[in-house]
PDB file of N, CA, C and O in Angstrom:
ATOM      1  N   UNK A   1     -88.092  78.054 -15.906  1.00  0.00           N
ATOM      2  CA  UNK A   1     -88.876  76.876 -15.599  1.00  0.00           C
ATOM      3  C   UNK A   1     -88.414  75.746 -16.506  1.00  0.00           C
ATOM      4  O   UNK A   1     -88.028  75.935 -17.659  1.00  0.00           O
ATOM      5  N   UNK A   2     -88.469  74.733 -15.999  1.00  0.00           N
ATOM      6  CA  UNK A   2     -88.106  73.166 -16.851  1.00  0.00           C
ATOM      7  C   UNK A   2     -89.530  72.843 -16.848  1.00  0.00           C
ATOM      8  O   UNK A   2     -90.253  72.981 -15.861  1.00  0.00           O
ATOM      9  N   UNK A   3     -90.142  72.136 -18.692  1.00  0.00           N
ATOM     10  CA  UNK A   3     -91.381  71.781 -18.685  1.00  0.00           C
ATOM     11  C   UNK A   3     -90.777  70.355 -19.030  1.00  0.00           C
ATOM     12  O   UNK A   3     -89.599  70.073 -18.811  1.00  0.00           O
ATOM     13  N   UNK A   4     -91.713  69.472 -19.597  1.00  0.00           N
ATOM     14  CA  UNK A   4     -91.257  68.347 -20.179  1.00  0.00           C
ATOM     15  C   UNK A   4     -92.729  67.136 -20.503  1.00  0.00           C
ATOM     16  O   UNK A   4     -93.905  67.329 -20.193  1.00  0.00           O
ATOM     17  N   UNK A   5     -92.301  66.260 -21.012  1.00  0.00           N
ATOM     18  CA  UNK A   5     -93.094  65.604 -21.971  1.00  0.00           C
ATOM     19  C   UNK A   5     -92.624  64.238 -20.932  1.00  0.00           C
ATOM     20  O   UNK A   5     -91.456  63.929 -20.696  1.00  0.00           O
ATOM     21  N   UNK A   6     -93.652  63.646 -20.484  1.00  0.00           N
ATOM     22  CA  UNK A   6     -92.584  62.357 -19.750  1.00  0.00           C
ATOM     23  C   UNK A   6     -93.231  61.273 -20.318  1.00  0.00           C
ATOM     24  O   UNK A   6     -94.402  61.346 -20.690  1.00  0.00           O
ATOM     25  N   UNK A   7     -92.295  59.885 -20.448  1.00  0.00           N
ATOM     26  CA  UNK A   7     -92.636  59.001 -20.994  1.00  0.00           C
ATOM     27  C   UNK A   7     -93.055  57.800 -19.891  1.00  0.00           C
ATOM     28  O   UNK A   7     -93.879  56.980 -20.297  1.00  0.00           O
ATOM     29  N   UNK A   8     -92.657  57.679 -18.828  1.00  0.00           N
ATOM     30  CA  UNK A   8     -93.349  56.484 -17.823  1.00  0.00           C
ATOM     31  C   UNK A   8     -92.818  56.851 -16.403  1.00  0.00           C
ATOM     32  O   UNK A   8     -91.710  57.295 -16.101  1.00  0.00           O
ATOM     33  N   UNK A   9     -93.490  56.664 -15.901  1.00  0.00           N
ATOM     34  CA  UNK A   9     -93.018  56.608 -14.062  1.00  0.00           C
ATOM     35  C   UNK A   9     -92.131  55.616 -13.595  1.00  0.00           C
ATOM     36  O   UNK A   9     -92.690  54.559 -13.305  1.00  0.00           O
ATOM     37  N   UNK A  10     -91.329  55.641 -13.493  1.00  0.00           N
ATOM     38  CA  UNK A  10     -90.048  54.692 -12.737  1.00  0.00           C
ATOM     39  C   UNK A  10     -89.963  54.252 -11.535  1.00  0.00           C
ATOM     40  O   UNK A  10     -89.323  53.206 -11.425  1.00  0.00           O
ATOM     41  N   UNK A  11     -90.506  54.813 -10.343  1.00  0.00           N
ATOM     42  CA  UNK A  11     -90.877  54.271  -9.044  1.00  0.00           C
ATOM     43  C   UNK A  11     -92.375  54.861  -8.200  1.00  0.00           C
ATOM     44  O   UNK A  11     -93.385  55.324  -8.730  1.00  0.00           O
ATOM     45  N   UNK A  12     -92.135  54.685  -6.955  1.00  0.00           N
ATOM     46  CA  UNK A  12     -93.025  54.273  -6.620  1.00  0.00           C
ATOM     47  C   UNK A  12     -93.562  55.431  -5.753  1.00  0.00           C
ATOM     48  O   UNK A  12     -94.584  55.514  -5.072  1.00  0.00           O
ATOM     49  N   UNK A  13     -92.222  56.590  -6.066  1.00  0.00           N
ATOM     50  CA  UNK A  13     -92.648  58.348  -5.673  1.00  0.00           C
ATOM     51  C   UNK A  13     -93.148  59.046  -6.793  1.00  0.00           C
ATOM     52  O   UNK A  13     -93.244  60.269  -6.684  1.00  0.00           O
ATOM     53  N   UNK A  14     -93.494  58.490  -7.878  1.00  0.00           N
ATOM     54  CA  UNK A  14     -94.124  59.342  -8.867  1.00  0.00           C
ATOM     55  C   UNK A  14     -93.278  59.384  -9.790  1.00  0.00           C
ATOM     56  O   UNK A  14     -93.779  59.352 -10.914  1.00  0.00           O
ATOM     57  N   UNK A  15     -91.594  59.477  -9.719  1.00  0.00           N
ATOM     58  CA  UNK A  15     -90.574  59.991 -10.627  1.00  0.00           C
ATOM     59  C   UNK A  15     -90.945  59.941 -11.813  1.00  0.00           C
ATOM     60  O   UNK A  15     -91.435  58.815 -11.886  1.00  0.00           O
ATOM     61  N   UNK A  16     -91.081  60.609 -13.214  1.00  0.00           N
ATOM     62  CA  UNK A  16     -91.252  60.338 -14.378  1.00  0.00           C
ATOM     63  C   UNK A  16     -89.733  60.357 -15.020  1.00  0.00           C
ATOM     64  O   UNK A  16     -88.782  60.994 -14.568  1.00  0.00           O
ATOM     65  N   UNK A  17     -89.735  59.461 -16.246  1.00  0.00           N
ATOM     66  CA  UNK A  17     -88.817  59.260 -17.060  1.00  0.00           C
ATOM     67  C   UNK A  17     -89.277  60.281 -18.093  1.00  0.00           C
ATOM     68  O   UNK A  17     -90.473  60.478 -18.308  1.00  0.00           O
ATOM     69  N   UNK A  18     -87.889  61.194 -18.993  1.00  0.00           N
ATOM     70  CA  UNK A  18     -88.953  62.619 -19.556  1.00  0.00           C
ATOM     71  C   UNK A  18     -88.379  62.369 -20.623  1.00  0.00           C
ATOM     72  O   UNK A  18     -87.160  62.343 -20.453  1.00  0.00           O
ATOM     73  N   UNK A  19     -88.787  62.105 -22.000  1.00  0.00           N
ATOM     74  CA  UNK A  19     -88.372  62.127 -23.695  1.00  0.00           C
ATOM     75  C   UNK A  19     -87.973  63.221 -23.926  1.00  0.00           C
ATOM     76  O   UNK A  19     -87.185  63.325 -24.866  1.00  0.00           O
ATOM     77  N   UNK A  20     -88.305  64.283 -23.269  1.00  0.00           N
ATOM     78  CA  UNK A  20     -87.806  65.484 -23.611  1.00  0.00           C
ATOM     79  C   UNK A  20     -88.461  66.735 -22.528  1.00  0.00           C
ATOM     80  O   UNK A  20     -89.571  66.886 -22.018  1.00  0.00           O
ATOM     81  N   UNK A  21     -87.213  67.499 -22.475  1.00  0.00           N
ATOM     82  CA  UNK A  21     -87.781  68.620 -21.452  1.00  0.00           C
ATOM     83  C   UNK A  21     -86.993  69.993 -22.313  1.00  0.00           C
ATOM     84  O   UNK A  21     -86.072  69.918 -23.126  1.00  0.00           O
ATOM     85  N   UNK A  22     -87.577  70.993 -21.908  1.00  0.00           N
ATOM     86  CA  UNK A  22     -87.668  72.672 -22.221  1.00  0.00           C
ATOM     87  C   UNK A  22     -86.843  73.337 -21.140  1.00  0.00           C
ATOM     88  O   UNK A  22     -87.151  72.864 -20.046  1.00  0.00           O
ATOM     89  N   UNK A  23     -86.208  73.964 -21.083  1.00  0.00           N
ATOM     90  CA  UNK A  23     -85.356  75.116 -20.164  1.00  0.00           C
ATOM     91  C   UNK A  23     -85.595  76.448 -20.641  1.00  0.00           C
ATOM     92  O   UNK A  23     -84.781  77.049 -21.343  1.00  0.00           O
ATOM     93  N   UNK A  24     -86.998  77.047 -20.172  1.00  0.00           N
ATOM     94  CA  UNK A  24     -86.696  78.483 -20.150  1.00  0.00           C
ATOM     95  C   UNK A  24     -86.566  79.415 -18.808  1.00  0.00           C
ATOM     96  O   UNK A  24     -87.327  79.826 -17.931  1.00  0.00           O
ATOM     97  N   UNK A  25     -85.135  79.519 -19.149  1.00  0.00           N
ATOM     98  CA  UNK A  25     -84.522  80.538 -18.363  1.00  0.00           C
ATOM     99  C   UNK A  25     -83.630  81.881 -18.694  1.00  0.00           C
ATOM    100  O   UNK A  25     -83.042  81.832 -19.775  1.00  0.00           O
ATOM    101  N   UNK A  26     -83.493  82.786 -18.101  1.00  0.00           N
ATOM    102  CA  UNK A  26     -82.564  83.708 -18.719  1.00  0.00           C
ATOM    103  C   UNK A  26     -80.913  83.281 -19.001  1.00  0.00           C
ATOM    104  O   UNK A  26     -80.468  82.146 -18.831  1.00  0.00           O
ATOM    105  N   UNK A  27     -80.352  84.119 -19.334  1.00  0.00           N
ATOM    106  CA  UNK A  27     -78.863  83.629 -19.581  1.00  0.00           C
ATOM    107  C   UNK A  27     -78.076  83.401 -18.605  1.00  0.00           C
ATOM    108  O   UNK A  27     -77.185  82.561 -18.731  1.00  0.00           O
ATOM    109  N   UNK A  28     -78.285  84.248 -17.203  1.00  0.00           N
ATOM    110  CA  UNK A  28     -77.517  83.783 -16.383  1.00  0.00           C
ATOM    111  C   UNK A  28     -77.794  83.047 -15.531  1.00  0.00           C
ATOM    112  O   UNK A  28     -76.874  82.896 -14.727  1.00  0.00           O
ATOM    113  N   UNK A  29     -78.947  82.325 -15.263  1.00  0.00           N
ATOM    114  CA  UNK A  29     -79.343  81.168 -15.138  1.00  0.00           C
ATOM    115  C   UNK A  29     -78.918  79.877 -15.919  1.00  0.00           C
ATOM    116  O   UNK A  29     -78.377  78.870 -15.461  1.00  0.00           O
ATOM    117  N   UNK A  30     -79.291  80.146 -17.204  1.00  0.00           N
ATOM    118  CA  UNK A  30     -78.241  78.711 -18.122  1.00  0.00           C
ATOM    119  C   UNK A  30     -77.073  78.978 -17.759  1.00  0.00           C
ATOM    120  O   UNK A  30     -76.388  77.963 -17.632  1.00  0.00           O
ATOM    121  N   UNK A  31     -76.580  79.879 -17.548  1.00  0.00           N
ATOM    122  CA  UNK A  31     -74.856  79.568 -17.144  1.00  0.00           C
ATOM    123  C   UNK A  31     -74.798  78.861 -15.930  1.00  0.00           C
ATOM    124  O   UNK A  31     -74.367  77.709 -15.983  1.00  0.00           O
ATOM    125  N   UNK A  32     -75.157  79.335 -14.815  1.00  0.00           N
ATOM    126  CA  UNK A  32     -75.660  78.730 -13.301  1.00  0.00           C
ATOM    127  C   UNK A  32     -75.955  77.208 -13.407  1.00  0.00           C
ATOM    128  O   UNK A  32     -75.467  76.331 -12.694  1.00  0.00           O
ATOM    129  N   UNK A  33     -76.847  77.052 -14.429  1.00  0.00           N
ATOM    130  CA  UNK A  33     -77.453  75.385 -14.498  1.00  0.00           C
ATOM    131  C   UNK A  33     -76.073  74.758 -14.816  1.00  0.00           C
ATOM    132  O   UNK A  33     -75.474  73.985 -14.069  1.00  0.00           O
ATOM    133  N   UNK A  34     -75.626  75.220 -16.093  1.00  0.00           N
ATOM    134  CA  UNK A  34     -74.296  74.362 -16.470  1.00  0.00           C
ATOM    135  C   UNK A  34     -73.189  74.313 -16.075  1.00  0.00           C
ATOM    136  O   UNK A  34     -72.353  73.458 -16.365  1.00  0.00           O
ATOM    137  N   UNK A  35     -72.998  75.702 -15.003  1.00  0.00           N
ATOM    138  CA  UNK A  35     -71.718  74.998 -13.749  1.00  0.00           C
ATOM    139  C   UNK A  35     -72.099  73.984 -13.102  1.00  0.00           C
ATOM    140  O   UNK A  35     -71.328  73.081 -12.773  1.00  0.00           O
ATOM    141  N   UNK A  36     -73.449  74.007 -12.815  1.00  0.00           N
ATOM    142  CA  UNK A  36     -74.008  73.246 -11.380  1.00  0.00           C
ATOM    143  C   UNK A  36     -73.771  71.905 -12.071  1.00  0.00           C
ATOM    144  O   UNK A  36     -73.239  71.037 -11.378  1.00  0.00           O
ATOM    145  N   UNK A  37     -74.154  71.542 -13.602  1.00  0.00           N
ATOM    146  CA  UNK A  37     -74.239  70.359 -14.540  1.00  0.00           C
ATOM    147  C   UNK A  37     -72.894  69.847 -13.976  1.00  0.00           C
ATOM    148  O   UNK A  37     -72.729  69.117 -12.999  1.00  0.00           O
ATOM    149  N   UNK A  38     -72.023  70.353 -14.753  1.00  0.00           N
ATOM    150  CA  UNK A  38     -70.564  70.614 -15.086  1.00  0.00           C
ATOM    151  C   UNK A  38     -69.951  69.734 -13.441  1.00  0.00           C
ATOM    152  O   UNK A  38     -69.412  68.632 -13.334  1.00  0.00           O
ATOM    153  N   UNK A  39     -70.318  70.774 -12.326  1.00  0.00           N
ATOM    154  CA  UNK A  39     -69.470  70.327 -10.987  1.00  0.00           C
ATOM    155  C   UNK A  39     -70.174  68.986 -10.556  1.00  0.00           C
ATOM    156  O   UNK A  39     -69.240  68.281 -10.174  1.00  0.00           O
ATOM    157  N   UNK A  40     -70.804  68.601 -10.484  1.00  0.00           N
ATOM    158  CA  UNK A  40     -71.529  67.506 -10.751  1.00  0.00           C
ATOM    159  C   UNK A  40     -71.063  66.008 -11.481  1.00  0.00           C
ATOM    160  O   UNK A  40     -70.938  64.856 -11.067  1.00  0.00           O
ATOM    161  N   UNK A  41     -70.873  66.736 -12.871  1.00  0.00           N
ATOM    162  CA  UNK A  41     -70.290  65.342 -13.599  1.00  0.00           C
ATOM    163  C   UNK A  41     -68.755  65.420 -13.085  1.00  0.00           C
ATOM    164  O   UNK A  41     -68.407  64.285 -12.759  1.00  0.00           O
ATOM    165  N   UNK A  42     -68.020  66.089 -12.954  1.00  0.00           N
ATOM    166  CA  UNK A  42     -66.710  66.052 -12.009  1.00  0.00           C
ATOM    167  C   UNK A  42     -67.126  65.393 -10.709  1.00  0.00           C
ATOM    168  O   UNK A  42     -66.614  64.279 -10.591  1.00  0.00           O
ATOM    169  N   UNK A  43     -67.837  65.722  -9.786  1.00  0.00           N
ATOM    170  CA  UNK A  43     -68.263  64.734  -8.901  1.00  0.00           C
ATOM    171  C   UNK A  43     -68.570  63.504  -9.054  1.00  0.00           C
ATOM    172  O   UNK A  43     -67.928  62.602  -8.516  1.00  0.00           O
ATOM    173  N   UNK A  44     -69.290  63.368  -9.584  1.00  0.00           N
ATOM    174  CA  UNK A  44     -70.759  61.570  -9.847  1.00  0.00           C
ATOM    175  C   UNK A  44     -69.121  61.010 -10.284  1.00  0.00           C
ATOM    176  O   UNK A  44     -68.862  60.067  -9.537  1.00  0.00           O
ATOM    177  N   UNK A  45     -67.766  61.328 -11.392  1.00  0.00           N
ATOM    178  CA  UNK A  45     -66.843  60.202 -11.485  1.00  0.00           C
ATOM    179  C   UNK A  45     -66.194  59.706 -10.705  1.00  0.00           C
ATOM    180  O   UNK A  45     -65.320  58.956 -11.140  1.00  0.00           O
ATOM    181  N   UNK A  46     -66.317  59.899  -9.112  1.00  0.00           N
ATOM    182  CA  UNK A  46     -65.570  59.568  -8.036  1.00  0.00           C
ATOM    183  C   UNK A  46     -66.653  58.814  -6.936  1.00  0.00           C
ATOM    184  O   UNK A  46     -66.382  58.144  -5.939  1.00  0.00           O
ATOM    185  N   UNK A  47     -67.875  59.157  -7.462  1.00  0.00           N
ATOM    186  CA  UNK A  47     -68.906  58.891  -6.343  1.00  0.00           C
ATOM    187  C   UNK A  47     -68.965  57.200  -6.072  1.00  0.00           C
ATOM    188  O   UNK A  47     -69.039  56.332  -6.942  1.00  0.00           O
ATOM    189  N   UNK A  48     -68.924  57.066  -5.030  1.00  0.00           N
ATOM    190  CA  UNK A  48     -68.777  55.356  -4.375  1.00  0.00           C
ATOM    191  C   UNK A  48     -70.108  55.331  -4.291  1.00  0.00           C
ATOM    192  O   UNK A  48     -70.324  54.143  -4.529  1.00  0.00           O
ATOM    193  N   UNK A  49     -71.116  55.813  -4.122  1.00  0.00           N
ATOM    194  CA  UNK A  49     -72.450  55.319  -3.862  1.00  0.00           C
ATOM    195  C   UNK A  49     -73.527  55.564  -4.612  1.00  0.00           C
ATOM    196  O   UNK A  49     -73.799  56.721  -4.933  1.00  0.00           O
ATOM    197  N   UNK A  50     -74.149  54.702  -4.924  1.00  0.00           N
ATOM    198  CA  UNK A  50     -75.638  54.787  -5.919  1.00  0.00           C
ATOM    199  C   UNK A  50     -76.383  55.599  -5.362  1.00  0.00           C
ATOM    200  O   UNK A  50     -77.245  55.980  -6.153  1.00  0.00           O
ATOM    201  N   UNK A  51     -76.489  56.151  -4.164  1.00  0.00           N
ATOM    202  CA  UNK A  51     -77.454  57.114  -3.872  1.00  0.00           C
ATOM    203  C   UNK A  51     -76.898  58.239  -4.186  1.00  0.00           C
ATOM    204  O   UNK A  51     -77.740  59.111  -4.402  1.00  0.00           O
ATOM    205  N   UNK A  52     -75.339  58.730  -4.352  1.00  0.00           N
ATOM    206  CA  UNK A  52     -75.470  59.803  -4.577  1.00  0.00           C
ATOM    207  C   UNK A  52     -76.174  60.536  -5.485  1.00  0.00           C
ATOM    208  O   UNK A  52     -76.605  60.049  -6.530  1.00  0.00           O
ATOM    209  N   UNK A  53     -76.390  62.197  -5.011  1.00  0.00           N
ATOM    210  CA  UNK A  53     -77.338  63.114  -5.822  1.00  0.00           C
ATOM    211  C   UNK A  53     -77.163  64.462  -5.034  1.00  0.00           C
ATOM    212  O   UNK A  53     -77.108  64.749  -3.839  1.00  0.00           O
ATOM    213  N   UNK A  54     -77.101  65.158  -6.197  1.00  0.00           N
ATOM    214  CA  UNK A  54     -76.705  66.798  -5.476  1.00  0.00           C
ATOM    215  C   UNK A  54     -78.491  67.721  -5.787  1.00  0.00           C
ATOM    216  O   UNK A  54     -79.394  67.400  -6.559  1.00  0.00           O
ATOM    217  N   UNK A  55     -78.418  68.617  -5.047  1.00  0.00           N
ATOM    218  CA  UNK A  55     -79.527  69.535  -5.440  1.00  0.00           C
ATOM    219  C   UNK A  55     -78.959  71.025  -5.484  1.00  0.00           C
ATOM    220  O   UNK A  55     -78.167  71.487  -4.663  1.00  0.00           O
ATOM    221  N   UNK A  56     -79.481  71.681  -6.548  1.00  0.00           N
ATOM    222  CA  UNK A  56     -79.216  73.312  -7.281  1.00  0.00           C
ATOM    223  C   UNK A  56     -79.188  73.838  -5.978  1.00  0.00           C
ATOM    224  O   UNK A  56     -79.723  73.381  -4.968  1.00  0.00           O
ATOM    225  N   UNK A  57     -78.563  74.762  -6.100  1.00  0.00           N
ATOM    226  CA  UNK A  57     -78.579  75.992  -4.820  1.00  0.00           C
ATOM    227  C   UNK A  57     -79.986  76.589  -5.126  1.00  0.00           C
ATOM    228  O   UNK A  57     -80.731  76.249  -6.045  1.00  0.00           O
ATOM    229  N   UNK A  58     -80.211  77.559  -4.167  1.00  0.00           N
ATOM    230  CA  UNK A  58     -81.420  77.691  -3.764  1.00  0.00           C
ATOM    231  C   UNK A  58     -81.660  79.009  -4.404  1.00  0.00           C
ATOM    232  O   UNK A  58     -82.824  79.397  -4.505  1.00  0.00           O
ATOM    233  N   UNK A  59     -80.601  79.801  -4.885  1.00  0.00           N
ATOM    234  CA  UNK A  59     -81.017  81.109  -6.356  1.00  0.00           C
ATOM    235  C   UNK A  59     -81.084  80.465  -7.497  1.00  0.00           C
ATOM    236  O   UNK A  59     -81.653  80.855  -8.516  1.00  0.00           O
ATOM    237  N   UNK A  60     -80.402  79.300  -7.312  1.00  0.00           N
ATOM    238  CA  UNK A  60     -80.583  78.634  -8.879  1.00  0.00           C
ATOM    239  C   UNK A  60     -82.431  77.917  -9.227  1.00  0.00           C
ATOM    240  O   UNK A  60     -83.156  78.032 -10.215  1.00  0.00           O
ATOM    241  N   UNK A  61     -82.636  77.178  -7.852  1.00  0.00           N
ATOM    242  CA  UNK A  61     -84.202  77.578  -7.807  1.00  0.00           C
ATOM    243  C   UNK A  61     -85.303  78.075  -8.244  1.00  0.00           C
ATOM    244  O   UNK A  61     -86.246  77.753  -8.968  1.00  0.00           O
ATOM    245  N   UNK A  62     -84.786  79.337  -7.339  1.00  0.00           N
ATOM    246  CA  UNK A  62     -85.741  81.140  -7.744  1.00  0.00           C
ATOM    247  C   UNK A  62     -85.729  81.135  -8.868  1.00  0.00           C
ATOM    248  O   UNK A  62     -86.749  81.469  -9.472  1.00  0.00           O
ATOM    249  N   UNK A  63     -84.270  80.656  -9.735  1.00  0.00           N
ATOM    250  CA  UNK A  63     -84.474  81.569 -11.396  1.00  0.00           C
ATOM    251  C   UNK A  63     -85.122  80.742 -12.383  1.00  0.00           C
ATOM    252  O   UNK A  63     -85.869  81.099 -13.294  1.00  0.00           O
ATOM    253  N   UNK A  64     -84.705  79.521 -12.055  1.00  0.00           N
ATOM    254  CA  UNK A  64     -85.585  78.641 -12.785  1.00  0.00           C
ATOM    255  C   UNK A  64     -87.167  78.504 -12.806  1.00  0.00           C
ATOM    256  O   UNK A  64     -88.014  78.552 -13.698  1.00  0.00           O
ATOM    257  N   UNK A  65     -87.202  78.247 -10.966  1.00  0.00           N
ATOM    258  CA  UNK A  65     -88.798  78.117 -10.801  1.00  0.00           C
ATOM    259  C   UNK A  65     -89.157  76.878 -10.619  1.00  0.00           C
ATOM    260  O   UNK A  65     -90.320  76.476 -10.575  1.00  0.00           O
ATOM    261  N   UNK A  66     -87.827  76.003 -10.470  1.00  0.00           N
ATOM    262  CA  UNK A  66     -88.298  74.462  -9.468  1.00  0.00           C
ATOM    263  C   UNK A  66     -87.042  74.165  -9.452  1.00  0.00           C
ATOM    264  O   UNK A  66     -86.304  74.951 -10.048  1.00  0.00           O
ATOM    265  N   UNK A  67     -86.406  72.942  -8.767  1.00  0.00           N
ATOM    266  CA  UNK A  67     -85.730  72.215  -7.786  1.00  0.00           C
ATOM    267  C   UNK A  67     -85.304  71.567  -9.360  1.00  0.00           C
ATOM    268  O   UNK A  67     -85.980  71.169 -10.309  1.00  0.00           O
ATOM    269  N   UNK A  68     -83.656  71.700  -9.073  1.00  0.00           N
ATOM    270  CA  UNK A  68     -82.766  70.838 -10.062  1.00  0.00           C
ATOM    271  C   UNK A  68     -82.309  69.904  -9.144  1.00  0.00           C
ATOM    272  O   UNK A  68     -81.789  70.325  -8.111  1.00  0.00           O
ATOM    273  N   UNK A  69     -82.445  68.304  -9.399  1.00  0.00           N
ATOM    274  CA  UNK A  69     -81.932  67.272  -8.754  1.00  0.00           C
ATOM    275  C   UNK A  69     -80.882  66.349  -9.777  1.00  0.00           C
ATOM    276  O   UNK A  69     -81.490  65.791 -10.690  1.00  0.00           O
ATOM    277  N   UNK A  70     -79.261  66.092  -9.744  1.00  0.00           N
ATOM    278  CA  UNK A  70     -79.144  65.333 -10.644  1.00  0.00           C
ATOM    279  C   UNK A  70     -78.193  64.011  -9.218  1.00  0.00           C
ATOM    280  O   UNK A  70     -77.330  64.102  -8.345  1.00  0.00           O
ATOM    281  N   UNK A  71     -79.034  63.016  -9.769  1.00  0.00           N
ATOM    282  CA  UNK A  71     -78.973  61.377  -9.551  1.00  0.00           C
ATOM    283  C   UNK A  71     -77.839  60.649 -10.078  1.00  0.00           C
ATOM    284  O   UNK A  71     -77.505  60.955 -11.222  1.00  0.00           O
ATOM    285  N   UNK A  72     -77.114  59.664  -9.429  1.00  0.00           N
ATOM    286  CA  UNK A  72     -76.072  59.113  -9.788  1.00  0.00           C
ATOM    287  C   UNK A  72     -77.220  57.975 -11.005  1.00  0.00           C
ATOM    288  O   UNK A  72     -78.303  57.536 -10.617  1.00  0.00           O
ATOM    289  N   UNK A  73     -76.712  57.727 -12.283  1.00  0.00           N
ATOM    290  CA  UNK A  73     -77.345  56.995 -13.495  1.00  0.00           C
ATOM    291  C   UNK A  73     -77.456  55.715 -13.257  1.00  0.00           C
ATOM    292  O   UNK A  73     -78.235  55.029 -13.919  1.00  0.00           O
ATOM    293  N   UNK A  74     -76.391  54.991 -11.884  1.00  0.00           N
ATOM    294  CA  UNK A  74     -76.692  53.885 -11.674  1.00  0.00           C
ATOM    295  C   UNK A  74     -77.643  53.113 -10.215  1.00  0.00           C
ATOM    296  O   UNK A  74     -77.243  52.833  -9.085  1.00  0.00           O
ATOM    297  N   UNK A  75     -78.813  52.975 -10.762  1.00  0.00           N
ATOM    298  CA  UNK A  75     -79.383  52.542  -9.400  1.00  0.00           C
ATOM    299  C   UNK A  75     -78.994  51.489  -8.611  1.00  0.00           C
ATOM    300  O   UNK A  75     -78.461  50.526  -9.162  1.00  0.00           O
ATOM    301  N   UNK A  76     -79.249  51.493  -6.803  1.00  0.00           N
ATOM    302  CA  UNK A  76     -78.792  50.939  -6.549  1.00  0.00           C
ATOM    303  C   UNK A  76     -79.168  49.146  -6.570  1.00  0.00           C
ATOM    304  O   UNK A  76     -80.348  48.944  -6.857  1.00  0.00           O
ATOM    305  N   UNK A  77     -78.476  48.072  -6.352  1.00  0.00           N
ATOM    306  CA  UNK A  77     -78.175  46.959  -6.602  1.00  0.00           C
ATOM    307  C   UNK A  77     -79.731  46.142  -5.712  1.00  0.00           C
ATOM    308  O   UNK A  77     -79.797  45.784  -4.536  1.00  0.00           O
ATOM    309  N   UNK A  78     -81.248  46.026  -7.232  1.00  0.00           N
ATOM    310  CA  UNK A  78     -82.270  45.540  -6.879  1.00  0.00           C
ATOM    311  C   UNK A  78     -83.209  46.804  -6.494  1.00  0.00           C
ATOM    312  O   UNK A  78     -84.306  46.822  -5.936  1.00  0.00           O
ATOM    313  N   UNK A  79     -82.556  47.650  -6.891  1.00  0.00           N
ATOM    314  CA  UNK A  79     -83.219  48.864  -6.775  1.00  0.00           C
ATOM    315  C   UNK A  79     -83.980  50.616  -7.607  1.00  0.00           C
ATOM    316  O   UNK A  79     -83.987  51.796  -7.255  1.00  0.00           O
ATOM    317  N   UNK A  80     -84.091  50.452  -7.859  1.00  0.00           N
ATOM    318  CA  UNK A  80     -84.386  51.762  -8.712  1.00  0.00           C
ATOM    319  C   UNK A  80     -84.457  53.170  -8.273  1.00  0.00           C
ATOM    320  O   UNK A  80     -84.469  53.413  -7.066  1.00  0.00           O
ATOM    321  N   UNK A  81     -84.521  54.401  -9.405  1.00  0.00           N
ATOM    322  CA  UNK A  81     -83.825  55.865  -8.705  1.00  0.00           C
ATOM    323  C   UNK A  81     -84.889  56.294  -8.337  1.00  0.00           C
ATOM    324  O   UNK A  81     -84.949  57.373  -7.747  1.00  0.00           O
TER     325      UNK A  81
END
């Protein structure tokens, strides 16, 4: 499970901005998270569009115990993530 401490809501779906978050998972789950991290930031350096965003496979899910989403860092132009 990912817990976390959030510091303000950023739009207008709820999103929180988080000062800090917790990862407890087993080991082969943190490995799982940090390929998924990993293929990702190899992706997002080619990505042409502000919307891009990938989501965890769906055992990566199960082991965690919620939905990994990672967001391209730049929102789009008058817009927020």
């Amino acid at each position: 499970m990912i817990y976390g401490y959030d510091s303000r809501t950023i739009n207008e779906y709820g999103l929180k901005e988080m000062r800090e978050i917790s990862v407890a998972a087993p080991p082969c789950a943190l490995r799982e998270l940090a390929t998924f991290l990993m293929q990702c930031a190899d992706e997002l350096e080619s990505a042409a569009s502000a919307h891009w965003h990938r989501h965890a496979s769906a055992s990566l899910k199960r082991d965690i115990g919620c939905e990994v989403v990672v967001l391209n860092c730049k929102p789009p132009v008058g817009g927020t993530l």
